[in-house]
CSV table of C-alpha atoms in Angstrom, one decimal:
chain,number,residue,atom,x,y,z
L,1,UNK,CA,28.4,80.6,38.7
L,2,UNK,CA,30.3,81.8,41.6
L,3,UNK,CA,29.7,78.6,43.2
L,4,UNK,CA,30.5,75.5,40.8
L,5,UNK,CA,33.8,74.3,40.4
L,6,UNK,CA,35.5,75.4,37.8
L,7,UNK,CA,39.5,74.3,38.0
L,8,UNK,CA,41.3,77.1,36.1
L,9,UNK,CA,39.4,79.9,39.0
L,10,UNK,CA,40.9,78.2,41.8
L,11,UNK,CA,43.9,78.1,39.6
L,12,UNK,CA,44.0,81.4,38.6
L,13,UNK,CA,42.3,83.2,41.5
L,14,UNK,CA,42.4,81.1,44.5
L,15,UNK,CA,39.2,80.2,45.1
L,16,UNK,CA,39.3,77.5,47.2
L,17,UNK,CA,36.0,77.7,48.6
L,18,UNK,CA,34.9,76.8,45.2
L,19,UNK,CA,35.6,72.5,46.7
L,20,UNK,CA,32.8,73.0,49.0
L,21,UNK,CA,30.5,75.6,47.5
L,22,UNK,CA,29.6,73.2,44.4
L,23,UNK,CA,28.5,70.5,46.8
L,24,UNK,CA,25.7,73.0,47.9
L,25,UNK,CA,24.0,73.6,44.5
L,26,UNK,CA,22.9,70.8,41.7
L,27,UNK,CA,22.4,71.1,38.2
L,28,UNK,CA,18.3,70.7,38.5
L,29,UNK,CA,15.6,69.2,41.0
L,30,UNK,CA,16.2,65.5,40.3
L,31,UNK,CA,19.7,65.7,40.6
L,32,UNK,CA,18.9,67.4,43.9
L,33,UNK,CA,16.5,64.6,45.2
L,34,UNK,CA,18.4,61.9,43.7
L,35,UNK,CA,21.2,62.9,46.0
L,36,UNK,CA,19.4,64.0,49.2
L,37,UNK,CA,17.3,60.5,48.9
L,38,UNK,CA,20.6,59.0,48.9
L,39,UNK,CA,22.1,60.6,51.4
L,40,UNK,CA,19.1,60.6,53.6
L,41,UNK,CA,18.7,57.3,53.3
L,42,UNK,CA,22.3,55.9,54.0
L,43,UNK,CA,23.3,58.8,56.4
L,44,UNK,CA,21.3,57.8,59.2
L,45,UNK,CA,22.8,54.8,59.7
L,46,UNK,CA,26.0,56.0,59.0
L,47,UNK,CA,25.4,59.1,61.9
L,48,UNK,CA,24.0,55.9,64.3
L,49,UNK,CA,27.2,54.0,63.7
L,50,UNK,CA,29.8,57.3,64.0
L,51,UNK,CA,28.1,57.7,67.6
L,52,UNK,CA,28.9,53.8,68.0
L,53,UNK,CA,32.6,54.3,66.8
L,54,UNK,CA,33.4,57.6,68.1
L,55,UNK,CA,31.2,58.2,70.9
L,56,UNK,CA,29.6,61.9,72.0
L,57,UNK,CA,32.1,63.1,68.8
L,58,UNK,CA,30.0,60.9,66.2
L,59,UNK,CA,28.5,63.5,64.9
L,60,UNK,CA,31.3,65.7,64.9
L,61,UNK,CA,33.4,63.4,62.6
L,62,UNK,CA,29.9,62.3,60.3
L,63,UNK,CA,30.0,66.3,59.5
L,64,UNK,CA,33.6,65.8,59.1
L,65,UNK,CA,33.3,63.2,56.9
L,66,UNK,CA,31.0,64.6,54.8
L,67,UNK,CA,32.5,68.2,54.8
L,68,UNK,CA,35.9,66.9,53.7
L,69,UNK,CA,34.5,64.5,51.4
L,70,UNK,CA,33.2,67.4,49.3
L,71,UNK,CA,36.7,68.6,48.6
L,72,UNK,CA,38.4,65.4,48.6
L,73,UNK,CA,36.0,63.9,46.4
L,74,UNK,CA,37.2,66.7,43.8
L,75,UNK,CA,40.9,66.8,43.6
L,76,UNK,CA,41.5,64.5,41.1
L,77,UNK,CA,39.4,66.3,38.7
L,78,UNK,CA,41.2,69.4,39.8
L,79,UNK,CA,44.6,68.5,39.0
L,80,UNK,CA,43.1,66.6,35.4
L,81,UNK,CA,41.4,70.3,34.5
L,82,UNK,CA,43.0,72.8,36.3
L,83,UNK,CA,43.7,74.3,33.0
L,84,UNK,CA,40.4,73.6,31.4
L,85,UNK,CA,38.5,76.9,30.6
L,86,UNK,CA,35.5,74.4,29.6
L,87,UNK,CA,34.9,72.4,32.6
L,88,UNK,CA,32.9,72.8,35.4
L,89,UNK,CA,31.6,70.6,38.2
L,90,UNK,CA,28.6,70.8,40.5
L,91,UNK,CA,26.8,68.9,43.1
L,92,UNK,CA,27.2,66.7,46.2
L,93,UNK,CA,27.4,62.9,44.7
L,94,UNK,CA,31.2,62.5,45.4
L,95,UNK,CA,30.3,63.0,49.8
L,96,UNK,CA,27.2,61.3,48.8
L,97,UNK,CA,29.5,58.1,47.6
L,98,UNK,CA,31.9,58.6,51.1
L,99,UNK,CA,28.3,58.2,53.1
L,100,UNK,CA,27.0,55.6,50.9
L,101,UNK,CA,30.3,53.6,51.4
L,102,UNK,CA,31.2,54.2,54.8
L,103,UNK,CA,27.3,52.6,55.3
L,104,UNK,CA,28.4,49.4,52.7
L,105,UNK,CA,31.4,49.5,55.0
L,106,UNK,CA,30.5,49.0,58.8
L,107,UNK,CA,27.3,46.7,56.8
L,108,UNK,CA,28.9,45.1,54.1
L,109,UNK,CA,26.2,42.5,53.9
L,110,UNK,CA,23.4,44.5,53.7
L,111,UNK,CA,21.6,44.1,51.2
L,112,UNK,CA,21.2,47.4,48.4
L,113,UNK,CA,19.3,48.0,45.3
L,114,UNK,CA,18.8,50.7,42.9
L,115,UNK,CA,15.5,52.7,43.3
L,116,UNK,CA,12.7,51.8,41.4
L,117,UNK,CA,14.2,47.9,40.7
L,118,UNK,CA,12.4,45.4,42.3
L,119,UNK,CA,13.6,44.1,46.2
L,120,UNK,CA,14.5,40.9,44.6
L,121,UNK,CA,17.5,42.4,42.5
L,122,UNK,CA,19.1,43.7,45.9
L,123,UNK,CA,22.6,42.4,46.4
L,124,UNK,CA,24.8,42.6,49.4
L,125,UNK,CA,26.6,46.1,50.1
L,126,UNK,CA,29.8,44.8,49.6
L,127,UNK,CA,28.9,43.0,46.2
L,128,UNK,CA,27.1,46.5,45.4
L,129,UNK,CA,30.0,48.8,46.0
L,130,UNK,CA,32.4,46.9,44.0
L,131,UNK,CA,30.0,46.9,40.6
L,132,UNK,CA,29.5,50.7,41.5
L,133,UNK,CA,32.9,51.3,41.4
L,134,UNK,CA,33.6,49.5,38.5
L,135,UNK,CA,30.8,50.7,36.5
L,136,UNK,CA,31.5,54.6,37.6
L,137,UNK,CA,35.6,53.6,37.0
L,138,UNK,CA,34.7,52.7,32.9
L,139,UNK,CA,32.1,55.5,32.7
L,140,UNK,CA,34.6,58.0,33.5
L,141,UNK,CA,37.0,56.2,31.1
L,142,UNK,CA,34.8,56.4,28.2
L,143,UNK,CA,34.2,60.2,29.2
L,144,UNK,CA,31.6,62.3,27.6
L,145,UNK,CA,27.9,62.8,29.2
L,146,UNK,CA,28.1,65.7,32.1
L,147,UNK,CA,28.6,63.3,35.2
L,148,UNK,CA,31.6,63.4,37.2
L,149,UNK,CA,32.0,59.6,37.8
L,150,UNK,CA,35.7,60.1,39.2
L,151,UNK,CA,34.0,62.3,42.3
L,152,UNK,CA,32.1,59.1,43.1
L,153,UNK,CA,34.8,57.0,42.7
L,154,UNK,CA,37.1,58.8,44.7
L,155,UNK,CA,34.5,60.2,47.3
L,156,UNK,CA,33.5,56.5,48.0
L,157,UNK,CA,37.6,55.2,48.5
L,158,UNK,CA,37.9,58.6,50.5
L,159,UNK,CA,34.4,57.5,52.9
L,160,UNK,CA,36.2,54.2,53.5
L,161,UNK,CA,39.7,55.5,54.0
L,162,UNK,CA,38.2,58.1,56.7
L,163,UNK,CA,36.3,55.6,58.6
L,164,UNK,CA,39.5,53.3,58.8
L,165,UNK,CA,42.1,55.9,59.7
L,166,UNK,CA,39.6,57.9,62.3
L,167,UNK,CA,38.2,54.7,63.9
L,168,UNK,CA,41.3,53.1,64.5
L,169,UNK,CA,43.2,56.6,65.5
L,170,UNK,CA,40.4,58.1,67.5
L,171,UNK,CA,38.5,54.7,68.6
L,172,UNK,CA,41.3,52.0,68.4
L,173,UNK,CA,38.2,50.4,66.4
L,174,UNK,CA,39.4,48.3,63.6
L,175,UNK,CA,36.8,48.5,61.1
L,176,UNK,CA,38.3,47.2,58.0
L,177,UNK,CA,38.9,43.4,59.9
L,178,UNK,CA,35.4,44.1,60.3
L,179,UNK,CA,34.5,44.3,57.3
L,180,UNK,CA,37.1,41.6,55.6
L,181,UNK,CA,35.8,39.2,58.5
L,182,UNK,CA,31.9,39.9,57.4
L,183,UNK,CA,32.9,39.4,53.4
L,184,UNK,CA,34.9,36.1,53.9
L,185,UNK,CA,32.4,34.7,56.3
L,186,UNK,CA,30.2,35.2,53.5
L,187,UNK,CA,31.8,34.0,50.8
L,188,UNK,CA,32.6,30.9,53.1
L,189,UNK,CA,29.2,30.1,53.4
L,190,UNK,CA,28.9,29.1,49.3
């Protein structure tokens, strides 16, 4: 209890920590697996391709990424229930979205499925991210069920607006031509 998030105690009592302790402990074992498969199976790639960008400091900025992803992820929700004596948030699927999407971005044509659908249903990353987000972005509209869908949504724009920003700062790597280059070749090629 100490742990989850829950708005009105970082309101009320400051505790901040509370934006990064909740991405340490899930609501039960799937949820758990679901989001360690996840991020185990995106964050390789994305650790490979920080060491790519950033050099010796890839790592550096993937734990970076991820760590400030956690919070990040969370602050809309915070300022929408700050107040809210009844809500509380738990797990790591907003940094999960920031890996997942920094992955769909410097590979925007791979392509990505959901587990336990059949290969042949797998679209490209790019095409992926954008019916993820839209799907999560009505979900959270309609509200209800106990799934923060605006952590993903805003832990995946904040994995894509960290890789831009730091690559180009850090890197002078532009990785968003990248990725608009990769999409419109594609699309060119119907």
């Amino acid at each position: 209890e100490d742990l989850i998030f829950y708005p009105p105690a970082v309101t009320g009592q400051r505790q901040y920590y509370r934006f990064l302790t909740c991405g340490f402990i899930h609501a039960n074992i799937p949820h758990l697996i679901f989001n360690m498969y996840s991020f185990w199976i995106f964050g390789e790639y994305v650790e490979i391709q920080f060491a790519s960008i950033y050099g010796n400091t890839g790592r550096w900025f993937y734990l970076l990424m991820y760590l400030t992803a956690l919070a990040a992820c969370l602050l809309p929700t915070y300022f929408k229930n700050k107040d809210n004596h009844y809500y509380r948030s738990l797990g790591a699927s907003g940094a999960v979205s920031a890996v997942i999407f920094a992955f769909i971005f410097l590979n925007p044509l791979q392509k990505i499925g959901i587990i336990f659908l059949p290969p042949q249903l797998m679209i490209p990353g790019f095409i992926f991210g954008f019916l993820f987000l839209a799907i999560s972005s009505y979900l959270d509209k309609r509200g209800g069920g106990n799934v923060n869908h605006s952590a993903h949504i805003w832990g995946a724009l904040y994995g894509i607006l960290f890789l831009i920003v730091t690559a180009r700062i850090f890197s002078g790597v532009n990785v968003l031509d990248y990725f608009l280059q990769s999409v419109k070749s594609y699309l060119g090629s119907f």
